[in-house]
Amino acid sequence: METPEKTPEPEHTGTAAQIATQDWAQASADPTYRAAVVDLLGALAYGELAAFERLAEDAKLAPTLADKAELAAMASAEFHHFTQLRGRLSEIDAEPTEAMAPFATALDEFHRQTAPSDWLEGLIKAYVGDSIASDFYREVAARLDSDTRALVLRVLDDTGHSSFAVEKVRGAIEADPRVGGRLALWARRLMGEALSQAQRVVADRDALSTMLVGGLADGFDLAEVGRMFSRITEAHTKRMAALGLAA
């Protein structure tokens, strides 16, 4: 009696370091890696779309016409990033809406729980909240093939949030130092919510979590995940200092 042949397991494209030297055509031969990239681009695309909507809405809170125009320009940049990601998903034969759908509920809930009550809270959210998300995706980008990494880093470029938010927030604190305490509490809340949201996104998607915790062939490295979130926290502390707020 012949032993039935087993279906061969798909071969992984290599460790995270090896994948980083490959282009998309090479790396995507691994179906698990391809699924992880579709998840990543889907999460990023919905995040950019949500950021566009939020900044356009926050522009209504702007105290001056110049401030309103500045936020509108930032919203436009976020939508441009979204179109790049949507286009890339189509290029790799992934339906953009389907790729984004698994992340819509978590991201919508994050924005619902962190809706700013005024102009300054909106600026803090744009600066602190978006920067934490960008730090997280830059960490993931280090494990990507060269083509995908270039796209991810391109859409994470600062759209003008940093210098604009720092200038306005520091000016408000100088005018009324009491504002600083309230904004520091708000920023700490954003930090906690943003990290929790990032962890939920990864935990809910097997391929993405596999890539993040050590690459597809590196093994499960929880220590490295801990170090990653420590780096994100350190970057947050520096941003808070730039705003003149205590982390």
PDB file of N, CA, C and O in Angstrom, residues 10 13 16 25-26 33 38 69 78 84 88 92 121 143 175 183 192 203 208 218:
ATOM      1  N   PRO A  10       4.349  25.429   1.746  1.00  0.00           N
ATOM      2  CA  PRO A  10       4.951  26.500   0.969  1.00  0.00           C
ATOM      3  C   PRO A  10       6.274  26.926   1.587  1.00  0.00           C
ATOM      4  O   PRO A  10       6.395  27.026   2.807  1.00  0.00           O
ATOM      5  N   THR A  13      10.157  32.709   2.084  1.00  0.00           N
ATOM      6  CA  THR A  13      11.158  33.413   1.306  1.00  0.00           C
ATOM      7  C   THR A  13      12.417  33.696   2.104  1.00  0.00           C
ATOM      8  O   THR A  13      13.414  34.114   1.546  1.00  0.00           O
ATOM      9  N   ALA A  16      13.616  37.887   8.013  1.00  0.00           N
ATOM     10  CA  ALA A  16      13.289  39.296   7.776  1.00  0.00           C
ATOM     11  C   ALA A  16      14.443  40.006   7.084  1.00  0.00           C
ATOM     12  O   ALA A  16      14.245  40.827   6.190  1.00  0.00           O
ATOM     13  N   ALA A  25       8.507  40.801  -6.410  1.00  0.00           N
ATOM     14  CA  ALA A  25       8.352  39.591  -7.216  1.00  0.00           C
ATOM     15  C   ALA A  25       8.965  38.385  -6.514  1.00  0.00           C
ATOM     16  O   ALA A  25       8.415  37.283  -6.559  1.00  0.00           O
ATOM     17  N   GLN A  26      10.106  38.574  -5.857  1.00  0.00           N
ATOM     18  CA  GLN A  26      10.755  37.479  -5.143  1.00  0.00           C
ATOM     19  C   GLN A  26      10.021  37.148  -3.842  1.00  0.00           C
ATOM     20  O   GLN A  26       9.692  35.995  -3.569  1.00  0.00           O
ATOM     21  N   TYR A  33       3.688  35.628   3.305  1.00  0.00           N
ATOM     22  CA  TYR A  33       4.239  36.982   3.218  1.00  0.00           C
ATOM     23  C   TYR A  33       3.315  37.880   2.398  1.00  0.00           C
ATOM     24  O   TYR A  33       3.045  39.028   2.774  1.00  0.00           O
ATOM     25  N   VAL A  38      -0.651  42.405   2.083  1.00  0.00           N
ATOM     26  CA  VAL A  38      -2.002  42.873   1.756  1.00  0.00           C
ATOM     27  C   VAL A  38      -2.673  43.429   3.015  1.00  0.00           C
ATOM     28  O   VAL A  38      -3.323  44.482   2.982  1.00  0.00           O
ATOM     29  N   ALA A  69      -7.099  76.485   6.281  1.00  0.00           N
ATOM     30  CA  ALA A  69      -6.463  76.132   5.017  1.00  0.00           C
ATOM     31  C   ALA A  69      -5.307  75.156   5.235  1.00  0.00           C
ATOM     32  O   ALA A  69      -5.081  74.245   4.435  1.00  0.00           O
ATOM     33  N   GLU A  78      -3.084  63.488   2.915  1.00  0.00           N
ATOM     34  CA  GLU A  78      -3.460  62.161   3.402  1.00  0.00           C
ATOM     35  C   GLU A  78      -4.252  61.401   2.331  1.00  0.00           C
ATOM     36  O   GLU A  78      -4.062  60.194   2.144  1.00  0.00           O
ATOM     37  N   GLN A  84      -2.353  56.273  -3.430  1.00  0.00           N
ATOM     38  CA  GLN A  84      -1.160  55.486  -3.753  1.00  0.00           C
ATOM     39  C   GLN A  84      -1.288  54.055  -3.233  1.00  0.00           C
ATOM     40  O   GLN A  84      -0.951  53.088  -3.937  1.00  0.00           O
ATOM     41  N   ARG A  88      -1.623  50.561  -5.325  1.00  0.00           N
ATOM     42  CA  ARG A  88      -0.679  49.445  -5.156  1.00  0.00           C
ATOM     43  C   ARG A  88      -1.408  48.134  -4.873  1.00  0.00           C
ATOM     44  O   ARG A  88      -1.031  47.075  -5.392  1.00  0.00           O
ATOM     45  N   ILE A  92      -1.181  44.566  -7.189  1.00  0.00           N
ATOM     46  CA  ILE A  92      -0.783  43.221  -6.742  1.00  0.00           C
ATOM     47  C   ILE A  92      -1.996  42.286  -6.659  1.00  0.00           C
ATOM     48  O   ILE A  92      -1.962  41.264  -5.978  1.00  0.00           O
ATOM     49  N   GLU A 121      -6.814  70.058  21.020  1.00  0.00           N
ATOM     50  CA  GLU A 121      -6.833  68.599  21.143  1.00  0.00           C
ATOM     51  C   GLU A 121      -6.738  67.944  19.763  1.00  0.00           C
ATOM     52  O   GLU A 121      -6.109  66.894  19.614  1.00  0.00           O
ATOM     53  N   ARG A 143      10.905  45.059   7.847  1.00  0.00           N
ATOM     54  CA  ARG A 143      10.790  43.634   7.539  1.00  0.00           C
ATOM     55  C   ARG A 143      10.200  43.386   6.147  1.00  0.00           C
ATOM     56  O   ARG A 143       9.879  42.246   5.812  1.00  0.00           O
ATOM     57  N   ALA A 175       0.665  81.377  25.980  1.00  0.00           N
ATOM     58  CA  ALA A 175      -0.396  82.358  26.238  1.00  0.00           C
ATOM     59  C   ALA A 175      -1.176  82.021  27.501  1.00  0.00           C
ATOM     60  O   ALA A 175      -1.634  82.918  28.222  1.00  0.00           O
ATOM     61  N   LEU A 183      -3.646  69.330  28.079  1.00  0.00           N
ATOM     62  CA  LEU A 183      -3.152  68.727  26.840  1.00  0.00           C
ATOM     63  C   LEU A 183      -2.208  67.555  27.119  1.00  0.00           C
ATOM     64  O   LEU A 183      -2.166  66.590  26.348  1.00  0.00           O
ATOM     65  N   GLY A 192      -1.916  55.724  25.029  1.00  0.00           N
ATOM     66  CA  GLY A 192      -2.446  54.426  25.448  1.00  0.00           C
ATOM     67  C   GLY A 192      -3.400  53.832  24.427  1.00  0.00           C
ATOM     68  O   GLY A 192      -3.320  52.646  24.098  1.00  0.00           O
ATOM     69  N   ALA A 203      -2.747  41.521  16.411  1.00  0.00           N
ATOM     70  CA  ALA A 203      -3.227  40.273  17.009  1.00  0.00           C
ATOM     71  C   ALA A 203      -4.336  39.638  16.189  1.00  0.00           C
ATOM     72  O   ALA A 203      -4.467  38.409  16.155  1.00  0.00           O
ATOM     73  N   LEU A 208       0.110  38.982   9.453  1.00  0.00           N
ATOM     74  CA  LEU A 208       0.788  40.206   9.858  1.00  0.00           C
ATOM     75  C   LEU A 208       1.524  40.018  11.177  1.00  0.00           C
ATOM     76  O   LEU A 208       2.664  40.461  11.335  1.00  0.00           O
ATOM     77  N   ASP A 218      12.069  33.583  11.154  1.00  0.00           N
ATOM     78  CA  ASP A 218      12.973  33.968  12.238  1.00  0.00           C
ATOM     79  C   ASP A 218      12.578  33.394  13.589  1.00  0.00           C
ATOM     80  O   ASP A 218      13.351  33.415  14.526  1.00  0.00           O
TER      81      ASP A 218
END
